[in-house]
Amino acid sequence: MTSLTLLSTGLMGLLVVATFVAVAEIGAKRVAPGDDEAGGRYEAIVGALGEVARTPVVWAVSFVGITVLVGGSILLGVGSFGIPEGLAGTLVNVAYLVVGLLLVGFVFLGAYFATRSRGLGNAHGVAAGTLATGAAFLVLVTVQLVVGVVG
C-alpha cells in the first residue's frame, strides 16, 4: 500500500511540474512565421532531438534496452535468485508499469499521428489521442469488471 502511495505522489508531482512547464510555454512571446529569430534555442533542441529520433540505431538500442529491462525484472521477480519477496513483487510491478506505459504510448501516439497525417492540427491530434486512450481504458475497466483479467 505504501508503494502505491509513493507512486501516486510521484506521478502527481510530475503532473504539477508538467503543468507549470506548459503554462510557461503558453505565455511565451510569439513571433511571426519566417522570422529568423523564431524559436532560437527551442528550435535547436527540437531539431537535435528530431535527428536522434530518426536514427535507426537509437531505435534498436532502445528496443533492446526496454526488452532487457522488462525481461530482467520479470526473471528476477519470478525466479528464485535469493531476492527478498518484497523486492521481487516490486520488480514484477515495474515490468507491468513499463509494458502498460508502452501500450498507452502506442495508442495515444498512433491516434495522434494518424490525425496529424490527415492534415489536422496539434490540438486535433491530442484530442484524438486522448479519446483513443480513454476509450481503451474504458474497455479495460469493462473487461476487468466482467471477466477479471487484471490482478
Short mmCIF file of C-alpha atoms in Angstrom, two decimals:
data_model
loop_
_atom_site.label_atom_id
_atom_site.label_comp_id
_atom_site.label_asym_id
_atom_site.label_seq_id
_atom_site.Cartn_x
_atom_site.Cartn_y
_atom_site.Cartn_z
CA MET A 1 0.00 0.00 0.00
CA THR A 2 2.86 2.35 0.81
CA SER A 3 4.42 1.83 -2.63
CA LEU A 4 1.13 2.81 -4.30
CA THR A 5 1.01 5.97 -2.21
CA LEU A 6 4.59 6.83 -3.17
CA LEU A 7 3.89 6.10 -6.83
CA SER A 8 0.79 8.29 -6.74
CA THR A 9 2.71 11.09 -5.05
CA GLY A 10 5.49 10.89 -7.63
CA LEU A 11 3.06 10.92 -10.55
CA MET A 12 1.15 13.89 -9.13
CA GLY A 13 4.44 15.75 -8.64
CA LEU A 14 5.36 15.11 -12.27
CA LEU A 15 1.92 16.31 -13.33
CA VAL A 16 2.37 19.56 -11.38
CA VAL A 17 5.81 20.14 -12.95
CA ALA A 18 4.43 19.41 -16.43
CA THR A 19 1.57 21.86 -15.82
CA PHE A 20 3.97 24.63 -14.81
CA VAL A 21 6.16 23.96 -17.86
CA ALA A 22 3.12 24.02 -20.16
CA VAL A 23 1.87 27.28 -18.65
CA ALA A 24 5.32 28.83 -19.05
CA GLU A 25 5.41 27.80 -22.71
CA ILE A 26 1.91 29.14 -23.37
CA GLY A 27 2.85 32.55 -22.02
CA ALA A 28 5.99 32.75 -24.18
CA LYS A 29 6.34 35.56 -26.70
CA ARG A 30 5.03 34.60 -30.12
CA VAL A 31 6.90 35.54 -33.29
CA ALA A 32 5.70 35.74 -36.84
CA PRO A 33 6.46 32.80 -39.15
CA GLY A 34 9.53 33.39 -41.30
CA ASP A 35 11.29 35.47 -38.67
CA ASP A 36 14.93 34.34 -38.43
CA GLU A 37 14.99 34.62 -34.65
CA ALA A 38 11.88 32.47 -34.25
CA GLY A 39 12.44 29.59 -31.85
CA GLY A 40 16.13 30.06 -31.17
CA ARG A 41 17.18 27.55 -28.54
CA TYR A 42 13.84 25.72 -28.69
CA GLU A 43 14.22 25.07 -32.43
CA ALA A 44 17.79 23.89 -31.90
CA ILE A 45 16.71 21.41 -29.21
CA VAL A 46 13.76 20.15 -31.25
CA GLY A 47 15.97 19.76 -34.32
CA ALA A 48 18.63 17.84 -32.39
CA LEU A 49 16.05 15.54 -30.78
CA GLY A 50 14.40 15.02 -34.16
CA GLU A 51 17.71 13.92 -35.67
CA VAL A 52 18.30 11.50 -32.80
CA ALA A 53 14.77 10.08 -33.15
CA ARG A 54 15.29 9.48 -36.88
CA THR A 55 18.41 7.37 -36.29
CA PRO A 56 17.71 3.62 -36.60
CA VAL A 57 20.49 2.76 -34.14
CA VAL A 58 18.71 4.72 -31.39
CA TRP A 59 15.52 2.75 -32.04
CA ALA A 60 17.40 -0.56 -31.98
CA VAL A 61 19.25 0.27 -28.75
CA SER A 62 16.01 1.50 -27.14
CA PHE A 63 14.19 -1.69 -28.11
CA VAL A 64 16.97 -3.89 -26.73
CA GLY A 65 17.15 -1.81 -23.54
CA ILE A 66 13.41 -1.97 -22.91
CA THR A 67 13.36 -5.71 -23.65
CA VAL A 68 16.23 -6.35 -21.24
CA LEU A 69 14.58 -4.17 -18.56
CA VAL A 70 11.20 -5.90 -18.79
CA GLY A 71 12.62 -9.41 -19.22
CA GLY A 72 15.20 -8.98 -16.48
CA SER A 73 12.70 -7.61 -13.98
CA ILE A 74 10.28 -10.47 -14.71
CA LEU A 75 13.03 -13.09 -14.40
CA LEU A 76 14.30 -11.60 -11.15
CA GLY A 77 10.76 -11.25 -9.85
CA VAL A 78 9.52 -14.78 -10.50
CA GLY A 79 12.78 -16.71 -10.31
CA SER A 80 14.35 -17.92 -7.09
CA PHE A 81 17.52 -15.84 -7.15
CA GLY A 82 17.59 -15.05 -3.43
CA ILE A 83 15.93 -11.67 -3.84
CA PRO A 84 13.67 -10.57 -0.95
CA GLU A 85 10.00 -11.21 -1.64
CA GLY A 86 9.02 -7.54 -1.37
CA LEU A 87 11.62 -6.55 -3.95
CA ALA A 88 10.57 -9.39 -6.26
CA GLY A 89 6.99 -8.15 -6.30
CA THR A 90 8.19 -4.62 -6.96
CA LEU A 91 10.26 -5.80 -9.95
CA VAL A 92 7.23 -7.53 -11.46
CA ASN A 93 5.16 -4.38 -10.90
CA VAL A 94 7.87 -2.32 -12.64
CA ALA A 95 7.63 -4.65 -15.64
CA TYR A 96 3.84 -4.28 -15.68
CA LEU A 97 4.23 -0.50 -15.47
CA VAL A 98 6.71 -0.36 -18.37
CA VAL A 99 4.52 -2.56 -20.58
CA GLY A 100 1.44 -0.51 -19.66
CA LEU A 101 3.21 2.76 -20.48
CA LEU A 102 4.34 1.35 -23.81
CA LEU A 103 0.78 0.32 -24.68
CA VAL A 104 -0.68 3.68 -23.62
CA GLY A 105 2.02 5.48 -25.61
CA PHE A 106 1.31 3.32 -28.64
CA VAL A 107 -2.43 4.03 -28.52
CA PHE A 108 -2.02 7.75 -27.88
CA LEU A 109 0.74 8.38 -30.43
CA GLY A 110 -0.94 6.16 -33.02
CA ALA A 111 -4.11 8.22 -32.87
CA TYR A 112 -2.13 11.47 -32.69
CA PHE A 113 -0.01 10.79 -35.77
CA ALA A 114 -2.96 9.34 -37.70
CA THR A 115 -4.83 12.58 -37.10
CA ARG A 116 -1.82 14.75 -37.95
CA SER A 117 -1.17 12.83 -41.17
CA ARG A 118 -4.67 13.73 -42.33
CA GLY A 119 -3.85 17.42 -42.23
CA LEU A 120 -5.36 18.34 -38.88
CA GLY A 121 -3.55 20.38 -36.22
CA ASN A 122 -1.82 19.53 -32.96
CA ALA A 123 -4.94 20.14 -30.88
CA HIS A 124 -6.92 17.71 -33.00
CA GLY A 125 -4.15 15.13 -32.66
CA VAL A 126 -4.03 15.50 -28.88
CA ALA A 127 -7.82 15.25 -28.70
CA ALA A 128 -7.85 12.10 -30.83
CA GLY A 129 -5.03 10.56 -28.80
CA THR A 130 -6.76 11.36 -25.52
CA LEU A 131 -10.05 9.99 -26.81
CA ALA A 132 -8.41 6.77 -28.02
CA THR A 133 -6.52 6.31 -24.75
CA GLY A 134 -9.66 6.97 -22.71
CA ALA A 135 -11.67 4.54 -24.82
CA ALA A 136 -9.01 1.85 -24.38
CA PHE A 137 -9.03 2.48 -20.63
CA LEU A 138 -12.82 2.15 -20.51
CA VAL A 139 -12.63 -1.12 -22.44
CA LEU A 140 -10.01 -2.39 -19.97
CA VAL A 141 -12.19 -1.42 -16.97
CA THR A 142 -15.22 -3.09 -18.56
CA VAL A 143 -13.32 -6.31 -19.29
CA GLN A 144 -11.90 -6.26 -15.75
CA LEU A 145 -15.38 -5.91 -14.24
CA VAL A 146 -16.90 -8.61 -16.43
CA VAL A 147 -14.09 -11.17 -16.66
CA GLY A 148 -11.44 -10.09 -14.16
CA VAL A 149 -8.29 -10.30 -16.28
CA VAL A 150 -6.04 -7.95 -14.26
CA GLY A 151 -4.62 -8.85 -10.87
#
